[in-house]
Amino acid sequence: MQIERLSLTHFRSYRDAVIHPARGANVLVGENGAGKTNVLEAISLLVPGRGLRGAALGDMAQSGGPGGFGVAARINGPQGPVDLGCGTTADAPERRMVRINGAQATQSALSEWLTLIWLTPAMDRLFTEPASGRRRFLDRLVQALIPAHAHHAARYEAAMRQRNRILADERPADPAWLMALESQMAEHGTMLDSARRETLDLLGQKLAVVDHGPFARPVLALEGWIGLDQAAFTQELARGRARDAAAGRTLSGPHRCDLNVTHYAKQQPADRCSTGEQKALLLALILAHAELVREQRGEPPILLLDEVAAHLDPLRRAALFARLAASGSQYWMTGTDLSLFAGDDAMRFYLVKDHAITEA
């Protein structure tokens, strides 16, 4: 799975930019604020979700531009070449339009064509931030293995939002409408929960046998909500209407779960590990997941690694580059210092400066 051509139009700091990346390592080098992460963010919009920054669409259009933006890529994967694109218009800056081979499509359809895994400096706080961040992280891992996960997540969230609005209304709720929404939540929620547990089981098996080298081995578990079958979940939602109305939100369901990570060698929760240990756990998890995706789907995912080398010692940096080179993935890295990547002639370098990208 490779990006053969990437085009940005009025996106963030770029009026227009085109990159023809290498099949393996692509490294964007430039000063802080030059726009390196903007390129990774543009790529991350080619899968369902809000991208690696989680930013509002209206903030992505070029400042001073005509309004709206476009991101397009030619992908070559197991199903052959395909053109993916997304963007907004000046008239609808918060409405994301998606096209696949020129035809209008849904966001969830993107997951059938492209698999991405990313790691950003903000994710260094993954183990100490609220559970919602870990759920989003987990769902990206699941989606890479089970593309339909994005569809079930979207349908579950939509049904839950409608149910919450109805319960918050002072007028008497229509029992039939509530029952229909709760049935939808149960249908898609049980699929969400099942996919998460299946992914964690497979990933746990992979983490138990892979050679982590200088990186720590994480142990994973899903906590916070005991999975129910569809009928039992439907009944639980119906019984909880008064409670949920008083709380102003739904208090039971897969949206309440949490990803628990433990440092295997120390038998210590990740949030109590040092910053360096947490980074090592996260890298081990990402690398093992990339291998699992390659085994399960027959093609390695594309990896987006923002400033990943900056805070690694030489031993871990060398180990990371070796694992990446052996993965078969196309991967993108950013950095401010070219010397961090010295000694690897297989990497293709791009200089990011003055709102332009040139091959170094």
Short mmCIF file of C-alpha atoms in Angstrom, two decimals:
data_model
loop_
_atom_site.label_atom_id
_atom_site.label_comp_id
_atom_site.label_asym_id
_atom_site.label_seq_id
_atom_site.Cartn_x
_atom_site.Cartn_y
_atom_site.Cartn_z
CA MET A 1 0.00 0.00 0.00
CA GLN A 2 1.74 3.14 -1.24
CA ILE A 3 0.95 6.77 -1.87
CA GLU A 4 2.32 7.44 -5.35
CA ARG A 5 1.29 11.08 -5.59
CA LEU A 6 0.07 13.58 -2.98
CA SER A 7 -1.42 16.95 -3.84
CA LEU A 8 -2.41 19.76 -1.46
CA THR A 9 -4.44 22.80 -2.54
CA HIS A 10 -4.98 25.76 -0.20
CA PHE A 11 -4.34 23.45 2.74
CA ARG A 12 -2.88 25.02 5.89
CA SER A 13 0.38 26.74 4.89
CA TYR A 14 0.36 25.48 1.29
CA ARG A 15 -1.20 27.25 -1.66
CA ASP A 16 -0.34 24.18 -3.71
CA ALA A 17 2.15 21.36 -3.28
CA VAL A 18 2.78 18.05 -5.00
CA ILE A 19 4.91 15.17 -3.72
CA HIS A 20 5.87 11.96 -5.49
CA PRO A 21 7.02 9.93 -2.46
CA ALA A 22 9.36 6.97 -2.24
CA ARG A 23 7.97 3.48 -1.62
CA GLY A 24 9.72 3.29 1.76
CA ALA A 25 11.01 6.14 3.93
CA ASN A 26 10.02 9.75 3.32
CA VAL A 27 11.46 12.36 5.68
CA LEU A 28 10.25 15.97 5.88
CA VAL A 29 12.92 18.24 7.35
CA GLY A 30 12.51 21.88 8.32
CA GLU A 31 12.35 24.40 11.13
CA ASN A 32 9.58 24.38 13.69
CA GLY A 33 6.45 25.86 12.14
CA ALA A 34 7.62 25.26 8.57
CA GLY A 35 4.62 23.03 7.77
CA LYS A 36 5.99 19.49 8.10
CA THR A 37 3.13 18.22 10.26
CA ASN A 38 0.64 19.84 7.87
CA VAL A 39 1.65 17.28 5.24
CA LEU A 40 1.06 14.37 7.63
CA GLU A 41 -2.26 15.88 8.67
CA ALA A 42 -3.35 16.12 5.03
CA ILE A 43 -2.60 12.42 4.53
CA SER A 44 -4.48 11.54 7.72
CA LEU A 45 -7.65 13.08 6.28
CA LEU A 46 -7.74 10.31 3.67
CA VAL A 47 -9.17 7.92 6.26
CA PRO A 48 -12.32 8.36 8.40
CA GLY A 49 -12.09 10.73 11.35
CA ARG A 50 -10.82 14.22 12.06
CA GLY A 51 -7.18 13.66 11.21
CA LEU A 52 -4.14 13.42 13.41
CA ARG A 53 -4.68 16.84 14.99
CA GLY A 54 -8.42 16.44 15.50
CA ALA A 55 -8.84 20.01 14.26
CA ALA A 56 -11.95 21.66 12.87
CA LEU A 57 -12.16 21.56 9.08
CA GLY A 58 -12.56 25.32 8.92
CA ASP A 59 -9.11 25.73 10.49
CA MET A 60 -7.42 23.71 7.73
CA ALA A 61 -8.07 26.06 4.82
CA GLN A 62 -5.13 28.29 3.91
CA SER A 63 -5.17 31.60 5.73
CA GLY A 64 -5.89 34.35 3.21
CA GLY A 65 -6.89 31.82 0.58
CA PRO A 66 -10.18 31.59 -1.28
CA GLY A 67 -11.74 29.40 1.42
CA GLY A 68 -11.95 25.63 1.39
CA PHE A 69 -9.13 23.20 0.68
CA GLY A 70 -8.36 20.03 -1.23
CA VAL A 71 -6.23 16.95 -0.53
CA ALA A 72 -5.81 14.32 -3.23
CA ALA A 73 -3.72 11.16 -3.50
CA ARG A 74 -3.09 8.37 -5.96
CA ILE A 75 -2.88 5.15 -3.95
CA ASN A 76 -1.50 1.86 -5.20
CA GLY A 77 -2.66 -1.03 -3.04
CA PRO A 78 -3.92 -4.62 -3.15
CA GLN A 79 -6.94 -3.58 -5.20
CA GLY A 80 -4.86 -1.64 -7.70
CA PRO A 81 -4.52 2.12 -8.17
CA VAL A 82 -7.23 4.39 -6.80
CA ASP A 83 -7.64 8.15 -6.53
CA LEU A 84 -8.77 9.43 -3.12
CA GLY A 85 -9.68 13.01 -2.36
CA CYS A 86 -11.31 15.13 0.28
CA GLY A 87 -11.85 18.79 0.97
CA THR A 88 -14.20 21.64 1.72
CA THR A 89 -15.59 24.65 -0.09
CA ALA A 90 -15.84 28.30 0.90
CA ASP A 91 -19.62 27.93 1.06
CA ALA A 92 -19.44 24.93 3.42
CA PRO A 93 -16.14 25.16 5.33
CA GLU A 94 -17.15 22.56 7.92
CA ARG A 95 -18.61 20.01 5.49
CA ARG A 96 -16.08 17.43 4.39
CA MET A 97 -16.56 16.10 0.89
CA VAL A 98 -15.01 12.78 -0.12
CA ARG A 99 -14.37 11.41 -3.59
CA ILE A 100 -13.11 7.99 -4.64
CA ASN A 101 -12.07 7.71 -8.28
CA GLY A 102 -13.92 10.95 -8.92
CA ALA A 103 -17.24 9.76 -7.50
CA GLN A 104 -18.78 11.16 -4.33
CA ALA A 105 -18.39 8.81 -1.35
CA THR A 106 -18.77 8.63 2.41
CA GLN A 107 -15.96 9.03 4.92
CA SER A 108 -16.32 5.45 6.10
CA ALA A 109 -15.72 4.19 2.54
CA LEU A 110 -12.16 5.55 2.70
CA SER A 111 -11.16 2.80 5.14
CA GLU A 112 -11.68 0.19 2.42
CA TRP A 113 -8.82 1.67 0.38
CA LEU A 114 -6.23 3.09 2.74
CA THR A 115 -4.82 2.01 6.10
CA LEU A 116 -2.93 4.55 8.19
CA ILE A 117 -1.31 4.48 11.61
CA TRP A 118 0.12 7.65 13.11
CA LEU A 119 2.13 8.78 16.08
CA THR A 120 2.40 12.44 17.11
CA PRO A 121 4.05 14.28 20.02
CA ALA A 122 0.59 14.97 21.46
CA MET A 123 0.12 11.22 21.85
CA ASP A 124 2.92 11.15 24.41
CA ARG A 125 0.13 12.08 26.85
CA LEU A 126 -2.03 9.13 25.76
CA PHE A 127 -1.69 7.21 29.02
CA THR A 128 -2.39 10.20 31.28
CA GLU A 129 -5.17 11.96 29.34
CA PRO A 130 -8.91 11.18 29.72
CA ALA A 131 -10.22 7.84 28.49
CA SER A 132 -11.77 9.41 25.38
CA GLY A 133 -8.33 9.88 23.84
CA ARG A 134 -7.44 6.24 24.37
CA ARG A 135 -10.76 5.14 22.86
CA ARG A 136 -10.05 7.19 19.72
CA PHE A 137 -6.57 5.66 19.56
CA LEU A 138 -7.96 2.15 20.00
CA ASP A 139 -10.61 2.71 17.33
CA ARG A 140 -7.93 3.74 14.82
CA LEU A 141 -6.10 0.49 15.55
CA VAL A 142 -9.33 -1.48 15.10
CA GLN A 143 -10.27 0.34 11.91
CA ALA A 144 -6.92 -0.56 10.34
CA LEU A 145 -7.81 -4.24 10.77
CA ILE A 146 -11.61 -4.10 10.41
CA PRO A 147 -12.59 -1.30 7.98
CA ALA A 148 -16.31 -1.65 8.79
CA HIS A 149 -15.53 -0.43 12.32
CA ALA A 150 -15.71 3.18 11.11
CA HIS A 151 -19.27 2.63 9.88
CA HIS A 152 -20.43 1.09 13.16
CA ALA A 153 -18.76 3.86 15.18
CA ALA A 154 -20.47 6.58 13.14
CA ARG A 155 -23.90 4.95 13.34
CA TYR A 156 -23.59 4.31 17.08
CA GLU A 157 -22.57 7.91 17.82
CA ALA A 158 -25.37 9.31 15.64
CA ALA A 159 -28.04 7.19 17.35
CA MET A 160 -26.70 8.04 20.80
CA ARG A 161 -26.73 11.79 20.08
CA GLN A 162 -30.36 11.60 18.96
CA ARG A 163 -31.35 9.59 22.03
CA ASN A 164 -29.61 12.09 24.33
CA ARG A 165 -31.46 15.00 22.69
CA ILE A 166 -34.82 13.27 23.07
CA LEU A 167 -34.17 12.45 26.73
CA ALA A 168 -33.11 16.05 27.39
CA ASP A 169 -36.34 17.42 25.89
CA GLU A 170 -38.94 18.47 28.44
CA ARG A 171 -41.74 17.10 26.29
CA PRO A 172 -42.71 13.43 26.76
CA ALA A 173 -40.50 11.17 24.68
CA ASP A 174 -41.96 8.95 21.96
CA PRO A 175 -41.33 5.40 23.29
CA ALA A 176 -41.34 3.91 19.79
CA TRP A 177 -38.69 6.38 18.57
CA LEU A 178 -36.55 5.79 21.66
CA MET A 179 -36.84 2.05 21.18
CA ALA A 180 -35.73 2.36 17.55
CA LEU A 181 -32.69 4.46 18.51
CA GLU A 182 -31.77 2.09 21.33
CA SER A 183 -32.03 -0.82 18.95
CA GLN A 184 -29.61 0.94 16.59
CA MET A 185 -27.22 1.68 19.45
CA ALA A 186 -27.32 -1.94 20.56
CA GLU A 187 -26.79 -3.26 17.03
CA HIS A 188 -23.79 -1.07 16.25
CA GLY A 189 -22.51 -0.89 19.82
CA THR A 190 -22.13 -4.65 20.14
CA MET A 191 -20.23 -4.68 16.83
CA LEU A 192 -17.96 -1.92 18.16
CA ASP A 193 -17.25 -3.80 21.34
CA SER A 194 -16.68 -7.11 19.56
CA ALA A 195 -14.22 -5.56 17.09
CA ARG A 196 -12.28 -3.85 19.86
CA ARG A 197 -11.95 -7.06 21.85
CA GLU A 198 -10.98 -9.08 18.78
CA THR A 199 -8.29 -6.54 17.90
CA LEU A 200 -6.90 -6.44 21.43
CA ASP A 201 -6.77 -10.23 21.52
CA LEU A 202 -4.85 -10.42 18.24
CA LEU A 203 -2.57 -7.55 19.22
CA GLY A 204 -1.89 -9.11 22.61
CA GLN A 205 -0.82 -12.33 20.94
CA LYS A 206 1.50 -10.39 18.62
CA LEU A 207 3.01 -8.37 21.48
CA ALA A 208 3.73 -11.58 23.40
CA VAL A 209 5.95 -13.05 20.69
CA VAL A 210 7.52 -10.11 18.84
CA ASP A 211 11.10 -9.09 19.65
CA HIS A 212 10.73 -5.64 21.20
CA GLY A 213 14.47 -4.96 21.34
CA PRO A 214 15.06 -1.81 23.42
CA PHE A 215 11.34 -1.01 23.56
CA ALA A 216 9.10 -2.09 26.44
CA ARG A 217 6.39 -4.73 26.02
CA PRO A 218 2.87 -3.42 26.66
CA VAL A 219 0.02 -5.59 27.95
CA LEU A 220 -3.45 -4.45 26.86
CA ALA A 221 -6.91 -4.77 28.38
CA LEU A 222 -10.34 -3.25 27.82
CA GLU A 223 -11.99 -1.86 30.95
CA GLY A 224 -14.93 0.28 32.02
CA TRP A 225 -17.85 -1.50 30.36
CA ILE A 226 -18.73 -5.17 30.38
CA GLY A 227 -19.72 -6.16 26.86
CA LEU A 228 -23.35 -7.28 26.47
CA ASP A 229 -25.11 -9.03 23.65
CA GLN A 230 -27.50 -7.00 21.52
CA ALA A 231 -30.69 -7.97 23.37
CA ALA A 232 -29.20 -7.34 26.82
CA PHE A 233 -27.75 -3.99 25.76
CA THR A 234 -31.12 -2.91 24.34
CA GLN A 235 -32.80 -3.76 27.65
CA GLU A 236 -30.11 -1.95 29.65
CA LEU A 237 -30.61 1.21 27.61
CA ALA A 238 -34.39 1.08 28.10
CA ARG A 239 -34.02 0.61 31.86
CA GLY A 240 -31.56 3.51 32.05
CA ARG A 241 -33.67 6.21 30.38
CA ALA A 242 -34.54 8.09 33.58
CA ARG A 243 -30.97 7.88 34.85
CA ASP A 244 -29.53 9.05 31.53
CA ALA A 245 -32.04 11.89 31.27
CA ALA A 246 -30.98 13.13 34.71
CA ALA A 247 -27.29 12.84 33.83
CA GLY A 248 -27.71 14.49 30.42
CA ARG A 249 -25.80 11.70 28.70
CA THR A 250 -25.85 7.94 28.13
CA LEU A 251 -24.06 6.24 31.01
CA SER A 252 -23.80 2.71 29.63
CA GLY A 253 -22.24 1.43 26.44
CA PRO A 254 -18.96 0.92 24.59
CA HIS A 255 -18.38 4.69 24.60
CA ARG A 256 -17.62 4.31 28.32
CA CYS A 257 -14.78 1.80 27.97
CA ASP A 258 -11.08 2.50 28.46
CA LEU A 259 -7.87 1.02 27.07
CA ASN A 260 -5.64 -0.12 29.94
CA VAL A 261 -1.91 -0.52 29.20
CA THR A 262 0.62 -2.10 31.55
CA HIS A 263 4.43 -2.27 31.38
CA TYR A 264 4.94 -6.06 31.30
CA ALA A 265 8.46 -6.23 32.78
CA LYS A 266 7.63 -3.88 35.64
CA GLN A 267 3.97 -4.92 36.05
CA GLN A 268 3.20 -1.23 36.33
CA PRO A 269 0.37 0.80 34.77
CA ALA A 270 1.57 2.91 31.86
CA ASP A 271 0.38 6.15 33.45
CA ARG A 272 2.78 5.53 36.34
CA CYS A 273 5.78 4.87 34.11
CA SER A 274 8.38 7.49 33.24
CA THR A 275 7.93 9.66 30.14
CA GLY A 276 10.62 7.67 28.32
CA GLU A 277 8.99 4.36 29.25
CA GLN A 278 5.61 5.58 28.05
CA LYS A 279 7.14 6.57 24.71
CA ALA A 280 8.77 3.13 24.42
CA LEU A 281 5.45 1.40 25.22
CA LEU A 282 3.66 3.45 22.59
CA LEU A 283 6.27 2.74 19.93
CA ALA A 284 6.22 -0.98 20.71
CA LEU A 285 2.44 -0.98 20.37
CA ILE A 286 2.47 0.92 17.06
CA LEU A 287 5.18 -1.28 15.52
CA ALA A 288 3.51 -4.53 16.59
CA HIS A 289 0.18 -3.30 15.26
CA ALA A 290 1.75 -2.49 11.89
CA GLU A 291 3.05 -6.06 11.69
CA LEU A 292 -0.37 -7.41 12.62
CA VAL A 293 -2.06 -5.35 9.90
CA ARG A 294 0.40 -6.70 7.34
CA GLU A 295 -0.35 -10.28 8.40
CA GLN A 296 -4.13 -9.87 8.59
CA ARG A 297 -4.76 -7.73 5.51
CA GLY A 298 -1.87 -8.86 3.31
CA GLU A 299 -0.42 -5.35 3.00
CA PRO A 300 1.48 -3.22 5.51
CA PRO A 301 -0.14 0.07 6.56
CA ILE A 302 1.25 3.52 5.83
CA LEU A 303 2.87 5.03 8.93
CA LEU A 304 2.90 8.75 9.81
CA LEU A 305 5.50 9.47 12.51
CA ASP A 306 5.71 13.10 13.58
CA GLU A 307 8.95 14.11 15.35
CA VAL A 308 9.41 10.49 16.36
CA ALA A 309 13.23 10.51 16.42
CA ALA A 310 13.79 13.72 18.38
CA HIS A 311 13.52 12.28 21.89
CA LEU A 312 14.99 8.81 21.32
CA ASP A 313 18.52 7.88 22.33
CA PRO A 314 20.80 6.56 19.52
CA LEU A 315 20.13 2.90 20.44
CA ARG A 316 16.34 3.21 20.25
CA ARG A 317 16.54 5.44 17.18
CA ALA A 318 18.60 2.86 15.31
CA ALA A 319 16.25 0.08 16.43
CA LEU A 320 13.23 2.06 15.27
CA PHE A 321 14.71 2.73 11.82
CA ALA A 322 15.63 -0.95 11.43
CA ARG A 323 12.09 -2.09 12.35
CA LEU A 324 10.57 0.42 9.95
CA ALA A 325 12.84 -0.57 7.09
CA ALA A 326 11.96 -4.25 7.61
CA SER A 327 8.22 -3.58 7.88
CA GLY A 328 7.58 -3.17 4.16
CA SER A 329 5.52 -0.05 4.95
CA GLN A 330 5.70 3.30 3.29
CA TYR A 331 6.42 5.63 6.17
CA TRP A 332 6.64 9.36 6.65
CA MET A 333 8.72 11.06 9.34
CA THR A 334 9.36 14.66 10.28
CA GLY A 335 12.30 16.31 12.00
CA THR A 336 14.11 19.59 12.45
CA ASP A 337 17.61 18.12 12.25
CA LEU A 338 18.83 16.14 9.27
CA SER A 339 21.54 14.53 11.40
CA LEU A 340 18.90 12.51 13.29
CA PHE A 341 18.42 10.44 10.13
CA ALA A 342 22.06 10.27 9.00
CA GLY A 343 23.48 7.00 7.74
CA ASP A 344 20.35 5.67 6.03
CA ASP A 345 20.71 6.08 2.28
CA ALA A 346 17.32 4.47 1.65
CA MET A 347 15.46 7.51 3.00
CA ARG A 348 14.12 10.18 0.66
CA PHE A 349 14.40 13.66 2.14
CA TYR A 350 12.25 16.73 1.52
CA LEU A 351 13.11 20.26 2.61
CA VAL A 352 10.11 22.19 3.92
CA LYS A 353 10.69 25.95 3.79
CA ASP A 354 8.80 29.11 2.84
CA HIS A 355 5.51 27.23 2.31
CA ALA A 356 7.12 24.95 -0.27
CA ILE A 357 8.37 21.36 -0.39
CA THR A 358 11.46 20.43 -2.39
CA GLU A 359 13.32 17.15 -2.59
CA ALA A 360 16.63 17.48 -0.78
#
